[in-house]
PDB file of C-alpha atoms in Angstrom:
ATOM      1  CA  UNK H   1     -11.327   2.151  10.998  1.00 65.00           C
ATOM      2  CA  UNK H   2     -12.684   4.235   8.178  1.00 78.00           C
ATOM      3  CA  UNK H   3     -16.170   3.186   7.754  1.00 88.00           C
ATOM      4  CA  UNK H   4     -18.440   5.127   5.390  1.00 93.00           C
ATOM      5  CA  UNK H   5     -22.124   3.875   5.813  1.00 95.00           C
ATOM      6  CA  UNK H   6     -24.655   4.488   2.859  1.00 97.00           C
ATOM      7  CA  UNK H   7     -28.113   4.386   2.883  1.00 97.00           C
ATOM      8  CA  UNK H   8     -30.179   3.202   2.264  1.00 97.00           C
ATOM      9  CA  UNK H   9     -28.676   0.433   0.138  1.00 97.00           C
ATOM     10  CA  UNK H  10     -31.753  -0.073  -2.171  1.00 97.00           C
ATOM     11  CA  UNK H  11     -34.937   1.855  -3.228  1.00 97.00           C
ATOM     12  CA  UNK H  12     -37.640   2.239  -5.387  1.00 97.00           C
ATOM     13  CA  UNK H  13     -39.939   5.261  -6.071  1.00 96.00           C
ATOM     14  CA  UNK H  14     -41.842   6.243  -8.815  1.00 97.00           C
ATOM     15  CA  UNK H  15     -41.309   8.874 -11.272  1.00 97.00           C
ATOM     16  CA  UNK H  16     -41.544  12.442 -10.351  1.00 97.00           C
ATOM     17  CA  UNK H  17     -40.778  11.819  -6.545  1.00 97.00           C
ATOM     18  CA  UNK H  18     -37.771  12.687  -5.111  1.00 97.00           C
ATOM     19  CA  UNK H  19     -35.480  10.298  -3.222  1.00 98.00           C
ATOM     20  CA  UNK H  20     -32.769  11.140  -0.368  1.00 98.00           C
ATOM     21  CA  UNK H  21     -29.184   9.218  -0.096  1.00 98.00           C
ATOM     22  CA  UNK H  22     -27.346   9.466   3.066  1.00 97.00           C
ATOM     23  CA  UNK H  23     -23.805   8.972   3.596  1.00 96.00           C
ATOM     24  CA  UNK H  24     -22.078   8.824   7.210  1.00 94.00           C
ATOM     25  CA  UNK H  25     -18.602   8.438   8.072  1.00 91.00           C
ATOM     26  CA  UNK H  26     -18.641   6.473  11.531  1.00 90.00           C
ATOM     27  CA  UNK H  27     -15.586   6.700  12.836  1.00 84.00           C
ATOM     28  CA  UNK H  28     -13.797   9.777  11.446  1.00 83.00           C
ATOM     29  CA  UNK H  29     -14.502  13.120   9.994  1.00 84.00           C
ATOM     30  CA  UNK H  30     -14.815  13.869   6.771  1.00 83.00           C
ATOM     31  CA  UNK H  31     -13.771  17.379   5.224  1.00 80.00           C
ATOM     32  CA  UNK H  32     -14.446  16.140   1.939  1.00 86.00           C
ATOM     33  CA  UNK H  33     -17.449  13.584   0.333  1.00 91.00           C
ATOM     34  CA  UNK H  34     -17.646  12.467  -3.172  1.00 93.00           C
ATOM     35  CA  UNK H  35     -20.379  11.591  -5.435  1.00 96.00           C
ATOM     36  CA  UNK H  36     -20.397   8.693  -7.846  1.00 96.00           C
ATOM     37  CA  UNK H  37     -22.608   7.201 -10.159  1.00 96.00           C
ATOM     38  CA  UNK H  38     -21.975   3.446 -11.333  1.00 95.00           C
ATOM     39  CA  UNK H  39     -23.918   1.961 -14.455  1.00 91.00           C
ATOM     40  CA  UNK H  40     -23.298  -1.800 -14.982  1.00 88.00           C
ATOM     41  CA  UNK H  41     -20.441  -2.759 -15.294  1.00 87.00           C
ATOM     42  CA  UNK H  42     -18.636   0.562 -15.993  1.00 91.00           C
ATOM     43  CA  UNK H  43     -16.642   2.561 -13.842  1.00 92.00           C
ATOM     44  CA  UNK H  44     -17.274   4.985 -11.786  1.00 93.00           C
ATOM     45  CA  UNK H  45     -17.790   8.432 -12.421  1.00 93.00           C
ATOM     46  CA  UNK H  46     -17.628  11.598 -10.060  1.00 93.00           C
ATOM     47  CA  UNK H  47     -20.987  13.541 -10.369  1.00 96.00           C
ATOM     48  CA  UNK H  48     -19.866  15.793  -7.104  1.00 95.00           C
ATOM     49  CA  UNK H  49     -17.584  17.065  -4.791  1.00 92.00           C
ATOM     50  CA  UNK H  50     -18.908  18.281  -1.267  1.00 89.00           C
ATOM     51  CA  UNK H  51     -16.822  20.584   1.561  1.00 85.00           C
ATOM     52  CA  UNK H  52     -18.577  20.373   4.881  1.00 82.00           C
ATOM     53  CA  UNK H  53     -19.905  24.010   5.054  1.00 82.00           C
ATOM     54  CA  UNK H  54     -19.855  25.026   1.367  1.00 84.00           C
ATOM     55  CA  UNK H  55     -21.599  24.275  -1.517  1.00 88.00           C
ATOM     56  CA  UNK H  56     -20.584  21.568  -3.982  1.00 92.00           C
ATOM     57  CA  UNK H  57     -18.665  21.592  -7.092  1.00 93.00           C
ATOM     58  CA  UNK H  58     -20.241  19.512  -9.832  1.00 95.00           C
ATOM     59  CA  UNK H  59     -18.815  17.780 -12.652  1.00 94.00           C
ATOM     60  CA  UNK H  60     -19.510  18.848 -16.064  1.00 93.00           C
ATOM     61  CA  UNK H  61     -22.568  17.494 -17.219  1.00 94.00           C
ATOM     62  CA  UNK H  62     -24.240  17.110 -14.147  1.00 96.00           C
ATOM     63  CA  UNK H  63     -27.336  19.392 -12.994  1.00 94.00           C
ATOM     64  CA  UNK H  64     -26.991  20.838  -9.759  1.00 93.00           C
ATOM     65  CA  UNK H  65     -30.807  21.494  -9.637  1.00 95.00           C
ATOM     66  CA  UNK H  66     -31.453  18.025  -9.848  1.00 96.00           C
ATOM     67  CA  UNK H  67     -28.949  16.473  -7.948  1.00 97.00           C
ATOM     68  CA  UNK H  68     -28.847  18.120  -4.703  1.00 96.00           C
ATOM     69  CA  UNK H  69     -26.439  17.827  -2.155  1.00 94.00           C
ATOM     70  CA  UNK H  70     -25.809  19.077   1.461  1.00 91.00           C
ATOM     71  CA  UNK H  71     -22.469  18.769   3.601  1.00 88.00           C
ATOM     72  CA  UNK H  72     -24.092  20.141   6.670  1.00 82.00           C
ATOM     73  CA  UNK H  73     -21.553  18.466   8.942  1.00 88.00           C
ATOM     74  CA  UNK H  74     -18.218  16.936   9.371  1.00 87.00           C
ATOM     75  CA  UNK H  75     -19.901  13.109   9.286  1.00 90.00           C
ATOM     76  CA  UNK H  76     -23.108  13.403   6.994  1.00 93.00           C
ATOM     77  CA  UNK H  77     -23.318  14.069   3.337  1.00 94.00           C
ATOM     78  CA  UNK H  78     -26.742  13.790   1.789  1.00 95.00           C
ATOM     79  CA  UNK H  79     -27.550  13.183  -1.903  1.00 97.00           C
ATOM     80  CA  UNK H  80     -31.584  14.252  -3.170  1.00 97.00           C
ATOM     81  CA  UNK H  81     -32.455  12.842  -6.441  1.00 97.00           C
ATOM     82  CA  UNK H  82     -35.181  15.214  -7.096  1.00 97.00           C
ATOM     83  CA  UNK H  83     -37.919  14.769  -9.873  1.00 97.00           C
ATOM     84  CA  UNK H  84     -36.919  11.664 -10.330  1.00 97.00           C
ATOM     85  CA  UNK H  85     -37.190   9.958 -13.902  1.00 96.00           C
ATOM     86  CA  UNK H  86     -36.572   6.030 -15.242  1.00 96.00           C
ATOM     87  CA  UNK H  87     -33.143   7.583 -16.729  1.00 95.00           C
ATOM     88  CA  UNK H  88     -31.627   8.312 -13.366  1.00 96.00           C
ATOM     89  CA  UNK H  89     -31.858   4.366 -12.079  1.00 96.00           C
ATOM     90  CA  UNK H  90     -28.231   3.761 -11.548  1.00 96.00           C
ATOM     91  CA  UNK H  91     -26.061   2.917  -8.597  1.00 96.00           C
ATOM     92  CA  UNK H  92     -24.984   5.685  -6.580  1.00 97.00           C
ATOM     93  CA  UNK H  93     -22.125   5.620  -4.221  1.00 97.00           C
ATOM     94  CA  UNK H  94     -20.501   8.118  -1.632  1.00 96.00           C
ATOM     95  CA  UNK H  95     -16.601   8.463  -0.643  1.00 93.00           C
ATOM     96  CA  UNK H  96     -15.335  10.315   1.466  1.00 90.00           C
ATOM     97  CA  UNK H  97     -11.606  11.427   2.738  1.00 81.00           C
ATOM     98  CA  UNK H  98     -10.929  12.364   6.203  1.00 64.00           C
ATOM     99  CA  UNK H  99      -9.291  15.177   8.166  1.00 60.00           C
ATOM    100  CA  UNK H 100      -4.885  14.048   8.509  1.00 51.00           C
ATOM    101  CA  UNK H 101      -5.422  10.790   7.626  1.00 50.00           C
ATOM    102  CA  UNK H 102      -2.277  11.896   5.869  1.00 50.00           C
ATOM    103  CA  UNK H 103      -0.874  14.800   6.424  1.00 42.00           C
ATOM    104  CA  UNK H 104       1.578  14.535   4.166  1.00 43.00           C
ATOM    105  CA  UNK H 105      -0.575  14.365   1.184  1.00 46.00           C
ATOM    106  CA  UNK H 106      -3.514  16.030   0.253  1.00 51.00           C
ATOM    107  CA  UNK H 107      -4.270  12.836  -1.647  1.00 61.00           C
ATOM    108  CA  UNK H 108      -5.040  11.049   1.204  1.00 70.00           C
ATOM    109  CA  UNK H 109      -7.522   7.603   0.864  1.00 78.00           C
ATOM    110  CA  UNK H 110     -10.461   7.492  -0.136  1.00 85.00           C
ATOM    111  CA  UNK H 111     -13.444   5.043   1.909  1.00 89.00           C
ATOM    112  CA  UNK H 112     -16.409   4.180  -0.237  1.00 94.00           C
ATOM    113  CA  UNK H 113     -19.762   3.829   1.296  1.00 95.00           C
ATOM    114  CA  UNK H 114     -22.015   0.371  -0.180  1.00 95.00           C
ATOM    115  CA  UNK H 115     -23.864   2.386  -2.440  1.00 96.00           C
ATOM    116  CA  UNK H 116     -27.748   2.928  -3.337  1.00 97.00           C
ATOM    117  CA  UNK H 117     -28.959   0.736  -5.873  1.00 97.00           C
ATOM    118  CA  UNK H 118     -31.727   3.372  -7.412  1.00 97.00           C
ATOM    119  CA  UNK H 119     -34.740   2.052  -9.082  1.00 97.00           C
ATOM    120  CA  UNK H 120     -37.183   4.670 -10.746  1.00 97.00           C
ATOM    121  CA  UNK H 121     -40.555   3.109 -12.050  1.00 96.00           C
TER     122      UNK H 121
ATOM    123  CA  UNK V   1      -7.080  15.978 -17.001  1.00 80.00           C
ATOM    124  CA  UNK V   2      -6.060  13.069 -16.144  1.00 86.00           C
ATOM    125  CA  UNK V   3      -6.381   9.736 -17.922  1.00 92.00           C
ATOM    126  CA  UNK V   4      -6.492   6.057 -16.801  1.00 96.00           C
ATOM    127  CA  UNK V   5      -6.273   2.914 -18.737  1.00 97.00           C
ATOM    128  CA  UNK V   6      -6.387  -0.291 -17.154  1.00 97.00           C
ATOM    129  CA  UNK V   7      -5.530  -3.845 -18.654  1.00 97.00           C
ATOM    130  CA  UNK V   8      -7.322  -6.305 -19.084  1.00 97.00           C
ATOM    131  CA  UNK V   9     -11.022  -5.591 -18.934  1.00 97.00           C
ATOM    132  CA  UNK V  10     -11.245  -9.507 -17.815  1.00 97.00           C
ATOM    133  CA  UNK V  11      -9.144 -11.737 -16.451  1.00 98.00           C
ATOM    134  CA  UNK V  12      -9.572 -15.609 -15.422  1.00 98.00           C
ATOM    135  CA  UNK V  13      -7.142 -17.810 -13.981  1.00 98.00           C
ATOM    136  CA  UNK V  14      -6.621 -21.022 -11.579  1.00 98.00           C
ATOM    137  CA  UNK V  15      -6.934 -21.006  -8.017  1.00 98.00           C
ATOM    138  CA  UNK V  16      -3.429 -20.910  -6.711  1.00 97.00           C
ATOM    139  CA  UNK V  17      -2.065 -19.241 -10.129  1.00 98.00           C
ATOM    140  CA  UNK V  18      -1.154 -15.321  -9.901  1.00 98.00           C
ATOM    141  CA  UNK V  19      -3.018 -12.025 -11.731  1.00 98.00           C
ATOM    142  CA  UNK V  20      -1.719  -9.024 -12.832  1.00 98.00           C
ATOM    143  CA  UNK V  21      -3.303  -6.330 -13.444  1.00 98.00           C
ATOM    144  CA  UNK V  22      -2.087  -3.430 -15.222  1.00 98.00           C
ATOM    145  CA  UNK V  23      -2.618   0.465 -15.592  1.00 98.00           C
ATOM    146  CA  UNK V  24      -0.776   3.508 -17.465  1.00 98.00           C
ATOM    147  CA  UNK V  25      -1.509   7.282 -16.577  1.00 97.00           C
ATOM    148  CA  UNK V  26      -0.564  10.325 -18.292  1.00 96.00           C
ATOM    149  CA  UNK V  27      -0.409  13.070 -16.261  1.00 94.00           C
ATOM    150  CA  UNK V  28       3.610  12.939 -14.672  1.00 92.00           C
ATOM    151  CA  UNK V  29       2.062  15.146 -11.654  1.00 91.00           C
ATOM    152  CA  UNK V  30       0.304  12.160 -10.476  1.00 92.00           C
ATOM    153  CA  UNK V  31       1.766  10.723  -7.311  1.00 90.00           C
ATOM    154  CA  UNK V  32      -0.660   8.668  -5.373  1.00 91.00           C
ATOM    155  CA  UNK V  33      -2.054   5.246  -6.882  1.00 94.00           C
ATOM    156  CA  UNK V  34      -4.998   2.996  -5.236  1.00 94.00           C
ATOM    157  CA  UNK V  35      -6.197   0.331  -6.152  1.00 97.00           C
ATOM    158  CA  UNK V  36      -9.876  -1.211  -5.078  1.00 96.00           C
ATOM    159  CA  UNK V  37     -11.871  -4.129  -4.842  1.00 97.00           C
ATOM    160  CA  UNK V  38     -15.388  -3.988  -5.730  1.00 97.00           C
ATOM    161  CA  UNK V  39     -17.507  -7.168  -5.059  1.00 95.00           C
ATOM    162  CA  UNK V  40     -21.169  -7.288  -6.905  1.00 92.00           C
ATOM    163  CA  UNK V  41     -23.598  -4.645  -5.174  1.00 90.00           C
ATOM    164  CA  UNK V  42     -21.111  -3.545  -3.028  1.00 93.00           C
ATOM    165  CA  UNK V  43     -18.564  -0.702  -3.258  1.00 94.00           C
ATOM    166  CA  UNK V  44     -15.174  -0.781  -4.029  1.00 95.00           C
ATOM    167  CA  UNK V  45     -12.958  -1.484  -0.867  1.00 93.00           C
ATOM    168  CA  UNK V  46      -9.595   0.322  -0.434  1.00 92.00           C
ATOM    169  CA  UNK V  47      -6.632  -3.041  -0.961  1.00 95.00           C
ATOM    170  CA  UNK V  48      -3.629  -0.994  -1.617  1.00 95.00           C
ATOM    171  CA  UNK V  49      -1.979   2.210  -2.433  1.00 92.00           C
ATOM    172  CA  UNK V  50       1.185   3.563  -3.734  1.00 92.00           C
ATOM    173  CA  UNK V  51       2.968   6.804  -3.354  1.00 89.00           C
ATOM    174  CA  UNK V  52       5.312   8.229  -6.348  1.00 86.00           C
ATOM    175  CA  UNK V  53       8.520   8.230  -3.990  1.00 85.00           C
ATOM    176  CA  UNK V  54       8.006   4.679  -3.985  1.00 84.00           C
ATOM    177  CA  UNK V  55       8.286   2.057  -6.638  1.00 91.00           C
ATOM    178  CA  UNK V  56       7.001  -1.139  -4.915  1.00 95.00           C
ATOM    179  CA  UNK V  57       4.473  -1.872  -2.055  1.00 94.00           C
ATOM    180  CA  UNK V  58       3.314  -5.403  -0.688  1.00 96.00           C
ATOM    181  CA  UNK V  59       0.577  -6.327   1.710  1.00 95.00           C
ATOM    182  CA  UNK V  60       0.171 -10.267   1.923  1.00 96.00           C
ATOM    183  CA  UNK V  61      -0.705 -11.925  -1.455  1.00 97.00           C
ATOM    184  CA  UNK V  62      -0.820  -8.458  -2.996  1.00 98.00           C
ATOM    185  CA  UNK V  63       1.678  -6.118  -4.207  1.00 98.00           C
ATOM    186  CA  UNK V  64       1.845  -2.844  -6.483  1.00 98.00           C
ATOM    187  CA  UNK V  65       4.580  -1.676  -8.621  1.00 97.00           C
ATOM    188  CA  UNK V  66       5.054   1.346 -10.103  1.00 97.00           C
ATOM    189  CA  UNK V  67       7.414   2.800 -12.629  1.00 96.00           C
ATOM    190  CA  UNK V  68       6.696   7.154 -13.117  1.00 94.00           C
ATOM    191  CA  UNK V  69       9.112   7.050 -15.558  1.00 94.00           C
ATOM    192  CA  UNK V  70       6.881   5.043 -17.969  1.00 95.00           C
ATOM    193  CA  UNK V  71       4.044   6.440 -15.785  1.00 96.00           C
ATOM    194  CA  UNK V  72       2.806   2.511 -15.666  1.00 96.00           C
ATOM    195  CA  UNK V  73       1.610   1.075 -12.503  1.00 97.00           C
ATOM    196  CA  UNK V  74       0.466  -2.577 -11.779  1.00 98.00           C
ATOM    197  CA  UNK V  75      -1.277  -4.941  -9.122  1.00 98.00           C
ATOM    198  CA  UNK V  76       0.031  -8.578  -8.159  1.00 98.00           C
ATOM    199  CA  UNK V  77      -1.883 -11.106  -6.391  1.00 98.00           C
ATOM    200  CA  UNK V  78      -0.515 -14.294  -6.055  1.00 98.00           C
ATOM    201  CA  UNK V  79      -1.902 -17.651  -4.630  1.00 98.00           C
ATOM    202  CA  UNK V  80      -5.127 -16.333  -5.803  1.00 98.00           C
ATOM    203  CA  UNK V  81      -8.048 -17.992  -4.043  1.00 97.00           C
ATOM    204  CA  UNK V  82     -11.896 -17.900  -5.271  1.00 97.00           C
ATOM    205  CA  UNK V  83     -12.682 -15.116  -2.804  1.00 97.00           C
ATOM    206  CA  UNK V  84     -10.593 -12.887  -4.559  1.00 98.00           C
ATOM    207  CA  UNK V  85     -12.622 -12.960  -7.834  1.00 98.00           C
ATOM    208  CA  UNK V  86     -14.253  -9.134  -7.929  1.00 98.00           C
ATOM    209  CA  UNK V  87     -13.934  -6.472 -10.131  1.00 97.00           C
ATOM    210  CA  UNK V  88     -10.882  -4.395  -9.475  1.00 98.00           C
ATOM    211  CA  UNK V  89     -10.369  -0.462 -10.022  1.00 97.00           C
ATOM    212  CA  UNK V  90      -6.650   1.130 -10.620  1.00 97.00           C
ATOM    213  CA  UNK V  91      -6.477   5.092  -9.961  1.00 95.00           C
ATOM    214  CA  UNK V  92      -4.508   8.239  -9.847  1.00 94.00           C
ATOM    215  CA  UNK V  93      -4.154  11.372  -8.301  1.00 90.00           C
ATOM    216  CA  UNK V  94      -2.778  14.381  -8.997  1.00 85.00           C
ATOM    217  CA  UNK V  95      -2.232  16.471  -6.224  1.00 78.00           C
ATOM    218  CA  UNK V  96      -5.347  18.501  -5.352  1.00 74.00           C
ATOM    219  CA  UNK V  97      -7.439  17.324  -7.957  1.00 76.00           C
ATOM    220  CA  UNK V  98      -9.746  14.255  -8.404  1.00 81.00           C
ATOM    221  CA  UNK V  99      -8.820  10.775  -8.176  1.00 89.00           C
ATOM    222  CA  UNK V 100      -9.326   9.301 -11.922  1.00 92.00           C
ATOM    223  CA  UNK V 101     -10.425   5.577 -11.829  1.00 94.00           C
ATOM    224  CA  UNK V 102      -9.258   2.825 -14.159  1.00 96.00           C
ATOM    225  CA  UNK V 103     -12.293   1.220 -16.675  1.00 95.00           C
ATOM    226  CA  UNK V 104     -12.131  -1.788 -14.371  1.00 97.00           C
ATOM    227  CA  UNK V 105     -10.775  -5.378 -14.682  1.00 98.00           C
ATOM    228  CA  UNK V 106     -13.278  -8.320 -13.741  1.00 97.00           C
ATOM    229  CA  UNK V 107     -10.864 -11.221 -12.426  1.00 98.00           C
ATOM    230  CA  UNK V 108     -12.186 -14.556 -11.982  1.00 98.00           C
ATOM    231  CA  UNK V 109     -10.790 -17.330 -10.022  1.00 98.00           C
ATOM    232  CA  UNK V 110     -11.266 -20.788 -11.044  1.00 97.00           C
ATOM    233  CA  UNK V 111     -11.569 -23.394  -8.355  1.00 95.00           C
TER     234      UNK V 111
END
């Protein structure tokens, strides 16, 4: 149980364009998504936080205008890279934390999609 | 905030030999600790997790401890076999705020 799916897992676009990054969670719903960005062989860091139904709460640092994201429902978080440039290649991955997968805790587990390995040419 | 540092950055050791892996927070609010596995490309997998109102946890080959009084928290894998060699992630989290992720520890098993 708790499957995230990401995609897609790969892609390549040239600079200026904008690029799309979906993020599902299969088999449970998901009040909460999460953001990350990866460089090699660093950690990760939180570039977002989406509520299904509100707009999302960005991390210092990170533009909103350019990195958009939309929590339209309780399973799909999406992730636009717009205006793409060389500078935003990176590896982008999606979490996300379910509805009383413990109730006891608002800190309840977090499921990580595969990421997007982005590419900007 | 809260801040997360994680010991060591790499790791190697023998098939069949154990690895520990080590992480200290600051923040005494804290009171829920993953850990994850994150294999090349791929991201990181849920192993393990910890509450605060309890000090040791084991799943198989793996096992957490943690100690809030030093606010120190570590990850035990014994038997290790070459499948197990990944990059692995502590965290914490305080209570409605964001889960803060460890700098990462690259362990390599030996065959």
């Amino acid at each position: 149980g708790a499957v995230v799916s990401q995609h897609p897992s790969w892609v390549i676009c040239k600079s200026g364009t904008s690029v799309k990054i979906e993020c599902r969670s299969l088999d449970f719903q998901a009040t909460t998504m999460f953001w990350y960005r990866q460089f090699p062989k660093q950690s990760l860091m939180l570039m977002a936080t989406s509520n299904e139904g509100s707009k999302a709460t960005y991390e210092q640092g990170v533009e909103k205008d350019k990195f958009l994201i939309n929590h339209a429902s309780l399973t799909l978080s999406t992730l636009t890279v717009t205006s793409a440039h060389p500078e935003d290649s990176s590896f982008y991955i999606c979490s996300a934390r379910g509805i009383g997968t413990d109730l006891s805790s608002y800190n309840s587990p977090l499921h990580f999609g595969n990421g997007t390995r982005l590419t900007v040419t | 905030g809260e801040n997360v540092e994680q010991h060591p950055s790499t790791l190697s050791v023998q098939e069949g030999d154990s690895a520990v892996i080590k992480c200290t927070y600051s923040d005494s609010a804290s009171n829920y600790f993953p850990w994850y596995k994150q294999e090349l490309g791929k991201g990181p997998q849920l192993i393990i997790d910890i509450r605060s109102n309890v000090g040791e946890k084991k799943d198989q080959r793996i096992a957490v401890t943690l100690n809030k009084t030093a606010k120190h928290f570590s990850l035990h894998i014994t038997e290790t076999q070459p499948e197990d060699s990944a990059v692995y992630f502590c965290a914490a989290a305080v209570p409605y705020q964001k889960v803060t992720f460890g700098t990462g520890t690259k362990l390599q098993v030996i065959p």
